[in-house]
């Protein structure tokens, strides 16, 4: 219980309050100044990994890639944080939205649920690697032609899933397309355009 005798500790003068406030303000101003004096980190050097690390040697978009990465890291984090391939998006981080879809050995996967260590000696393809020397991939062009996007956040995952949908043989009808694209969520609701884009691009992709 509070003792009235302790009242003396609360009898601060206005001057004491101002002095204390000034001291706090100065300490807050000094911290950023000290931080600014620190030399900037080398942007080209990889971020240090913590805990157990593993060596991963694979091909990403046709390019040999070798790096050491935290054994717990997901493929999505490796692509975005270590390699700067930010096309695949982190949406739900639970494998439920499809925004992180990439291809592993030609098959679509949720990169947020795939350990980076699991792609050792394998081939990864992201949205950055599908355009050819002569322009956009047919599926990319079809998405543009049919306005199959609005905000665009889910679009890289939609396109990667759409290419896989065609190659898996599931683009024979709008019903099939909707069924086999159901793992990719578009919160803007551009589904009509997405289905139309897949129907347009399918024949060209099937011809190779």
PDB file of C-alpha atoms in Angstrom:
ATOM      1  CA  UNK A   1       0.000   0.000   0.000  1.00  0.00           C
ATOM      2  CA  UNK A   2       1.200   3.508  -0.796  1.00  0.00           C
ATOM      3  CA  UNK A   3       2.587   5.299   2.243  1.00  0.00           C
ATOM      4  CA  UNK A   4       1.872   9.046   2.487  1.00  0.00           C
ATOM      5  CA  UNK A   5       5.421   9.388   3.801  1.00  0.00           C
ATOM      6  CA  UNK A   6       6.608   8.517   0.301  1.00  0.00           C
ATOM      7  CA  UNK A   7       5.030  11.718  -0.967  1.00  0.00           C
ATOM      8  CA  UNK A   8       8.445  13.387  -0.909  1.00  0.00           C
ATOM      9  CA  UNK A   9       9.525  11.359  -3.943  1.00  0.00           C
ATOM     10  CA  UNK A  10       6.788  12.963  -6.057  1.00  0.00           C
ATOM     11  CA  UNK A  11       7.460  16.549  -5.021  1.00  0.00           C
ATOM     12  CA  UNK A  12       9.470  17.405  -8.132  1.00  0.00           C
ATOM     13  CA  UNK A  13       9.907  21.007  -9.110  1.00  0.00           C
ATOM     14  CA  UNK A  14       9.099  22.262 -12.592  1.00  0.00           C
ATOM     15  CA  UNK A  15      12.817  22.796 -13.198  1.00  0.00           C
ATOM     16  CA  UNK A  16      13.605  19.178 -12.313  1.00  0.00           C
ATOM     17  CA  UNK A  17      10.931  17.913 -14.690  1.00  0.00           C
ATOM     18  CA  UNK A  18      12.276  20.066 -17.538  1.00  0.00           C
ATOM     19  CA  UNK A  19      15.845  18.958 -16.873  1.00  0.00           C
ATOM     20  CA  UNK A  20      14.830  15.293 -16.935  1.00  0.00           C
ATOM     21  CA  UNK A  21      12.884  15.741 -20.170  1.00  0.00           C
ATOM     22  CA  UNK A  22      15.811  17.511 -21.808  1.00  0.00           C
ATOM     23  CA  UNK A  23      18.163  14.692 -20.848  1.00  0.00           C
ATOM     24  CA  UNK A  24      15.856  12.103 -22.418  1.00  0.00           C
ATOM     25  CA  UNK A  25      15.516  14.152 -25.619  1.00  0.00           C
ATOM     26  CA  UNK A  26      19.267  14.530 -25.974  1.00  0.00           C
ATOM     27  CA  UNK A  27      19.874  10.811 -25.477  1.00  0.00           C
ATOM     28  CA  UNK A  28      17.322  10.059 -28.193  1.00  0.00           C
ATOM     29  CA  UNK A  29      19.002  12.453 -30.594  1.00  0.00           C
ATOM     30  CA  UNK A  30      22.476  11.082 -29.925  1.00  0.00           C
ATOM     31  CA  UNK A  31      21.594   7.464 -30.764  1.00  0.00           C
ATOM     32  CA  UNK A  32      20.764   8.116 -34.461  1.00  0.00           C
ATOM     33  CA  UNK A  33      23.869  10.265 -34.767  1.00  0.00           C
ATOM     34  CA  UNK A  34      26.018   7.444 -33.454  1.00  0.00           C
ATOM     35  CA  UNK A  35      24.311   5.016 -35.801  1.00  0.00           C
ATOM     36  CA  UNK A  36      25.003   7.268 -38.779  1.00  0.00           C
ATOM     37  CA  UNK A  37      28.701   7.242 -37.978  1.00  0.00           C
ATOM     38  CA  UNK A  38      28.883   3.480 -38.450  1.00  0.00           C
ATOM     39  CA  UNK A  39      30.311   2.447 -41.832  1.00  0.00           C
ATOM     40  CA  UNK A  40      27.612   1.109 -44.201  1.00  0.00           C
ATOM     41  CA  UNK A  41      27.493  -2.627 -44.751  1.00  0.00           C
ATOM     42  CA  UNK A  42      28.730  -3.910 -48.061  1.00  0.00           C
ATOM     43  CA  UNK A  43      25.524  -4.343 -50.047  1.00  0.00           C
ATOM     44  CA  UNK A  44      27.157  -6.890 -52.323  1.00  0.00           C
ATOM     45  CA  UNK A  45      28.150  -9.239 -49.518  1.00  0.00           C
ATOM     46  CA  UNK A  46      25.609 -11.906 -48.499  1.00  0.00           C
ATOM     47  CA  UNK A  47      23.864 -11.557 -45.173  1.00  0.00           C
ATOM     48  CA  UNK A  48      25.402 -13.758 -42.479  1.00  0.00           C
ATOM     49  CA  UNK A  49      23.475 -16.899 -41.687  1.00  0.00           C
ATOM     50  CA  UNK A  50      22.754 -17.982 -38.136  1.00  0.00           C
ATOM     51  CA  UNK A  51      22.625 -21.486 -36.762  1.00  0.00           C
ATOM     52  CA  UNK A  52      23.313 -24.604 -38.805  1.00  0.00           C
ATOM     53  CA  UNK A  53      24.016 -23.922 -42.468  1.00  0.00           C
ATOM     54  CA  UNK A  54      23.998 -26.131 -45.548  1.00  0.00           C
ATOM     55  CA  UNK A  55      25.596 -25.804 -48.952  1.00  0.00           C
ATOM     56  CA  UNK A  56      23.126 -25.587 -51.819  1.00  0.00           C
ATOM     57  CA  UNK A  57      24.282 -26.024 -55.407  1.00  0.00           C
ATOM     58  CA  UNK A  58      21.525 -25.844 -58.002  1.00  0.00           C
ATOM     59  CA  UNK A  59      20.433 -24.163 -61.212  1.00  0.00           C
ATOM     60  CA  UNK A  60      18.105 -21.187 -60.973  1.00  0.00           C
ATOM     61  CA  UNK A  61      16.622 -19.912 -64.220  1.00  0.00           C
ATOM     62  CA  UNK A  62      19.318 -21.831 -66.051  1.00  0.00           C
ATOM     63  CA  UNK A  63      22.182 -20.298 -64.097  1.00  0.00           C
ATOM     64  CA  UNK A  64      24.453 -22.353 -61.817  1.00  0.00           C
ATOM     65  CA  UNK A  65      24.008 -21.120 -58.262  1.00  0.00           C
ATOM     66  CA  UNK A  66      25.948 -22.036 -55.142  1.00  0.00           C
ATOM     67  CA  UNK A  67      25.499 -20.588 -51.697  1.00  0.00           C
ATOM     68  CA  UNK A  68      25.517 -21.442 -48.025  1.00  0.00           C
ATOM     69  CA  UNK A  69      22.183 -20.973 -46.323  1.00  0.00           C
ATOM     70  CA  UNK A  70      20.461 -21.534 -43.001  1.00  0.00           C
ATOM     71  CA  UNK A  71      19.209 -25.114 -42.894  1.00  0.00           C
ATOM     72  CA  UNK A  72      15.782 -23.825 -41.802  1.00  0.00           C
ATOM     73  CA  UNK A  73      15.376 -21.316 -44.647  1.00  0.00           C
ATOM     74  CA  UNK A  74      12.601 -21.749 -47.179  1.00  0.00           C
ATOM     75  CA  UNK A  75      13.211 -21.664 -50.902  1.00  0.00           C
ATOM     76  CA  UNK A  76      11.105 -18.493 -51.038  1.00  0.00           C
ATOM     77  CA  UNK A  77      13.361 -16.729 -48.547  1.00  0.00           C
ATOM     78  CA  UNK A  78      16.459 -17.908 -50.395  1.00  0.00           C
ATOM     79  CA  UNK A  79      15.120 -16.541 -53.676  1.00  0.00           C
ATOM     80  CA  UNK A  80      13.985 -13.207 -52.278  1.00  0.00           C
ATOM     81  CA  UNK A  81      16.467 -12.444 -49.510  1.00  0.00           C
ATOM     82  CA  UNK A  82      19.656 -14.046 -50.797  1.00  0.00           C
ATOM     83  CA  UNK A  83      19.308 -13.890 -54.579  1.00  0.00           C
ATOM     84  CA  UNK A  84      17.134 -10.812 -55.110  1.00  0.00           C
ATOM     85  CA  UNK A  85      14.557 -12.741 -57.146  1.00  0.00           C
ATOM     86  CA  UNK A  86      11.484 -11.045 -55.720  1.00  0.00           C
ATOM     87  CA  UNK A  87       8.908 -12.092 -58.319  1.00  0.00           C
ATOM     88  CA  UNK A  88       7.623 -14.917 -56.119  1.00  0.00           C
ATOM     89  CA  UNK A  89       5.655 -13.263 -53.334  1.00  0.00           C
ATOM     90  CA  UNK A  90       5.190 -14.098 -49.677  1.00  0.00           C
ATOM     91  CA  UNK A  91       1.427 -14.052 -49.288  1.00  0.00           C
ATOM     92  CA  UNK A  92       0.162 -16.413 -46.598  1.00  0.00           C
ATOM     93  CA  UNK A  93       3.484 -18.200 -45.885  1.00  0.00           C
ATOM     94  CA  UNK A  94       1.401 -21.359 -45.337  1.00  0.00           C
ATOM     95  CA  UNK A  95       1.110 -22.726 -48.874  1.00  0.00           C
ATOM     96  CA  UNK A  96      -2.527 -21.683 -49.169  1.00  0.00           C
ATOM     97  CA  UNK A  97      -2.521 -18.705 -51.560  1.00  0.00           C
ATOM     98  CA  UNK A  98      -0.171 -19.670 -54.411  1.00  0.00           C
ATOM     99  CA  UNK A  99       1.596 -16.303 -54.573  1.00  0.00           C
ATOM    100  CA  UNK A 100       4.965 -18.013 -54.068  1.00  0.00           C
ATOM    101  CA  UNK A 101       4.559 -20.583 -56.868  1.00  0.00           C
ATOM    102  CA  UNK A 102       7.743 -21.508 -58.745  1.00  0.00           C
ATOM    103  CA  UNK A 103       8.788 -24.583 -60.727  1.00  0.00           C
ATOM    104  CA  UNK A 104      11.092 -27.238 -59.331  1.00  0.00           C
ATOM    105  CA  UNK A 105      12.327 -29.613 -62.030  1.00  0.00           C
ATOM    106  CA  UNK A 106       9.404 -28.421 -64.141  1.00  0.00           C
ATOM    107  CA  UNK A 107       6.709 -29.011 -61.524  1.00  0.00           C
ATOM    108  CA  UNK A 108       4.917 -26.233 -59.661  1.00  0.00           C
ATOM    109  CA  UNK A 109       5.540 -25.992 -55.940  1.00  0.00           C
ATOM    110  CA  UNK A 110       4.812 -23.604 -53.088  1.00  0.00           C
ATOM    111  CA  UNK A 111       8.260 -22.197 -52.413  1.00  0.00           C
ATOM    112  CA  UNK A 112       7.224 -21.005 -48.944  1.00  0.00           C
ATOM    113  CA  UNK A 113       6.773 -24.651 -47.887  1.00  0.00           C
ATOM    114  CA  UNK A 114       9.927 -25.976 -49.572  1.00  0.00           C
ATOM    115  CA  UNK A 115      13.205 -25.993 -47.690  1.00  0.00           C
ATOM    116  CA  UNK A 116      16.001 -24.376 -49.654  1.00  0.00           C
ATOM    117  CA  UNK A 117      18.169 -27.375 -48.793  1.00  0.00           C
ATOM    118  CA  UNK A 118      15.790 -29.607 -50.776  1.00  0.00           C
ATOM    119  CA  UNK A 119      16.654 -27.946 -54.094  1.00  0.00           C
ATOM    120  CA  UNK A 120      20.299 -29.013 -54.010  1.00  0.00           C
ATOM    121  CA  UNK A 121      21.299 -30.445 -57.423  1.00  0.00           C
ATOM    122  CA  UNK A 122      17.921 -29.495 -58.892  1.00  0.00           C
ATOM    123  CA  UNK A 123      16.480 -26.928 -61.321  1.00  0.00           C
ATOM    124  CA  UNK A 124      14.408 -23.979 -60.100  1.00  0.00           C
ATOM    125  CA  UNK A 125      12.506 -21.684 -62.448  1.00  0.00           C
ATOM    126  CA  UNK A 126      10.948 -18.421 -61.290  1.00  0.00           C
ATOM    127  CA  UNK A 127       8.894 -15.786 -63.078  1.00  0.00           C
ATOM    128  CA  UNK A 128      12.139 -13.958 -63.860  1.00  0.00           C
ATOM    129  CA  UNK A 129      13.343 -16.875 -65.968  1.00  0.00           C
ATOM    130  CA  UNK A 130      10.438 -17.638 -68.314  1.00  0.00           C
ATOM    131  CA  UNK A 131      10.701 -14.868 -70.920  1.00  0.00           C
ATOM    132  CA  UNK A 132      12.699 -15.763 -74.016  1.00  0.00           C
ATOM    133  CA  UNK A 133      15.174 -13.882 -76.154  1.00  0.00           C
ATOM    134  CA  UNK A 134      12.356 -12.729 -78.417  1.00  0.00           C
ATOM    135  CA  UNK A 135      10.050 -11.337 -75.769  1.00  0.00           C
ATOM    136  CA  UNK A 136       7.524 -12.364 -73.173  1.00  0.00           C
ATOM    137  CA  UNK A 137       6.448 -15.916 -72.512  1.00  0.00           C
ATOM    138  CA  UNK A 138       3.108 -16.678 -74.240  1.00  0.00           C
ATOM    139  CA  UNK A 139       1.395 -16.884 -70.851  1.00  0.00           C
ATOM    140  CA  UNK A 140       2.739 -13.493 -69.812  1.00  0.00           C
ATOM    141  CA  UNK A 141       1.462 -11.964 -73.040  1.00  0.00           C
ATOM    142  CA  UNK A 142      -1.923 -13.645 -72.638  1.00  0.00           C
ATOM    143  CA  UNK A 143      -2.305 -12.216 -69.133  1.00  0.00           C
ATOM    144  CA  UNK A 144      -1.692  -8.756 -70.593  1.00  0.00           C
ATOM    145  CA  UNK A 145      -4.076  -9.327 -73.495  1.00  0.00           C
ATOM    146  CA  UNK A 146      -6.925 -10.362 -71.204  1.00  0.00           C
ATOM    147  CA  UNK A 147      -6.248  -7.940 -68.318  1.00  0.00           C
ATOM    148  CA  UNK A 148      -5.853 -10.987 -66.093  1.00  0.00           C
ATOM    149  CA  UNK A 149      -4.593  -8.940 -63.177  1.00  0.00           C
ATOM    150  CA  UNK A 150      -5.372  -5.865 -61.143  1.00  0.00           C
ATOM    151  CA  UNK A 151      -2.973  -5.148 -58.289  1.00  0.00           C
ATOM    152  CA  UNK A 152      -0.508  -7.691 -59.697  1.00  0.00           C
ATOM    153  CA  UNK A 153       0.654  -9.095 -56.364  1.00  0.00           C
ATOM    154  CA  UNK A 154      -0.485 -12.641 -57.128  1.00  0.00           C
ATOM    155  CA  UNK A 155       0.314 -12.475 -60.848  1.00  0.00           C
ATOM    156  CA  UNK A 156       3.796 -14.082 -60.838  1.00  0.00           C
ATOM    157  CA  UNK A 157       2.429 -17.072 -58.950  1.00  0.00           C
ATOM    158  CA  UNK A 158      -0.656 -17.202 -61.167  1.00  0.00           C
ATOM    159  CA  UNK A 159       1.472 -17.253 -64.321  1.00  0.00           C
ATOM    160  CA  UNK A 160       3.821 -19.949 -63.031  1.00  0.00           C
ATOM    161  CA  UNK A 161       0.852 -22.075 -61.962  1.00  0.00           C
ATOM    162  CA  UNK A 162      -0.886 -21.435 -65.296  1.00  0.00           C
ATOM    163  CA  UNK A 163       2.117 -22.661 -67.295  1.00  0.00           C
ATOM    164  CA  UNK A 164       2.242 -25.801 -65.160  1.00  0.00           C
ATOM    165  CA  UNK A 165      -1.516 -26.250 -65.520  1.00  0.00           C
ATOM    166  CA  UNK A 166      -1.151 -26.374 -69.304  1.00  0.00           C
ATOM    167  CA  UNK A 167       1.873 -28.693 -69.244  1.00  0.00           C
ATOM    168  CA  UNK A 168       0.066 -31.037 -66.855  1.00  0.00           C
ATOM    169  CA  UNK A 169      -2.743 -31.373 -69.389  1.00  0.00           C
ATOM    170  CA  UNK A 170      -5.386 -29.599 -67.348  1.00  0.00           C
ATOM    171  CA  UNK A 171      -6.301 -26.777 -69.729  1.00  0.00           C
ATOM    172  CA  UNK A 172      -8.772 -28.618 -71.943  1.00  0.00           C
ATOM    173  CA  UNK A 173     -11.801 -26.719 -70.636  1.00  0.00           C
ATOM    174  CA  UNK A 174     -12.645 -23.684 -68.482  1.00  0.00           C
ATOM    175  CA  UNK A 175     -13.883 -26.070 -65.798  1.00  0.00           C
ATOM    176  CA  UNK A 176     -10.564 -27.935 -65.742  1.00  0.00           C
ATOM    177  CA  UNK A 177      -8.621 -24.690 -65.631  1.00  0.00           C
ATOM    178  CA  UNK A 178     -10.636 -23.374 -62.692  1.00  0.00           C
ATOM    179  CA  UNK A 179     -10.200 -26.656 -60.832  1.00  0.00           C
ATOM    180  CA  UNK A 180      -6.447 -26.934 -61.326  1.00  0.00           C
ATOM    181  CA  UNK A 181      -5.835 -23.227 -60.703  1.00  0.00           C
ATOM    182  CA  UNK A 182      -7.883 -23.213 -57.511  1.00  0.00           C
ATOM    183  CA  UNK A 183      -4.754 -23.193 -55.359  1.00  0.00           C
ATOM    184  CA  UNK A 184      -3.893 -19.697 -56.568  1.00  0.00           C
ATOM    185  CA  UNK A 185      -5.956 -16.967 -54.948  1.00  0.00           C
ATOM    186  CA  UNK A 186      -6.614 -13.599 -56.605  1.00  0.00           C
ATOM    187  CA  UNK A 187      -8.079 -11.252 -54.033  1.00  0.00           C
ATOM    188  CA  UNK A 188      -8.891  -8.754 -56.793  1.00  0.00           C
ATOM    189  CA  UNK A 189     -11.118 -11.354 -58.444  1.00  0.00           C
ATOM    190  CA  UNK A 190      -9.520 -11.404 -61.911  1.00  0.00           C
ATOM    191  CA  UNK A 191     -10.448 -15.045 -62.446  1.00  0.00           C
ATOM    192  CA  UNK A 192     -12.381 -14.558 -65.694  1.00  0.00           C
ATOM    193  CA  UNK A 193      -9.347 -12.966 -67.323  1.00  0.00           C
ATOM    194  CA  UNK A 194      -7.023 -15.608 -65.902  1.00  0.00           C
ATOM    195  CA  UNK A 195      -9.057 -18.455 -67.395  1.00  0.00           C
ATOM    196  CA  UNK A 196      -9.251 -16.659 -70.747  1.00  0.00           C
ATOM    197  CA  UNK A 197      -5.496 -16.048 -70.726  1.00  0.00           C
ATOM    198  CA  UNK A 198      -4.760 -19.713 -70.098  1.00  0.00           C
ATOM    199  CA  UNK A 199      -7.098 -20.757 -72.900  1.00  0.00           C
ATOM    200  CA  UNK A 200      -5.302 -18.384 -75.273  1.00  0.00           C
ATOM    201  CA  UNK A 201      -1.765 -19.433 -74.339  1.00  0.00           C
ATOM    202  CA  UNK A 202      -2.391 -23.176 -74.036  1.00  0.00           C
ATOM    203  CA  UNK A 203      -2.087 -24.140 -77.740  1.00  0.00           C
ATOM    204  CA  UNK A 204       1.217 -22.306 -78.156  1.00  0.00           C
ATOM    205  CA  UNK A 205       2.675 -23.804 -74.974  1.00  0.00           C
ATOM    206  CA  UNK A 206       1.539 -27.304 -75.946  1.00  0.00           C
ATOM    207  CA  UNK A 207       3.261 -26.925 -79.312  1.00  0.00           C
ATOM    208  CA  UNK A 208       6.433 -26.034 -77.475  1.00  0.00           C
TER     209      UNK A 208
END
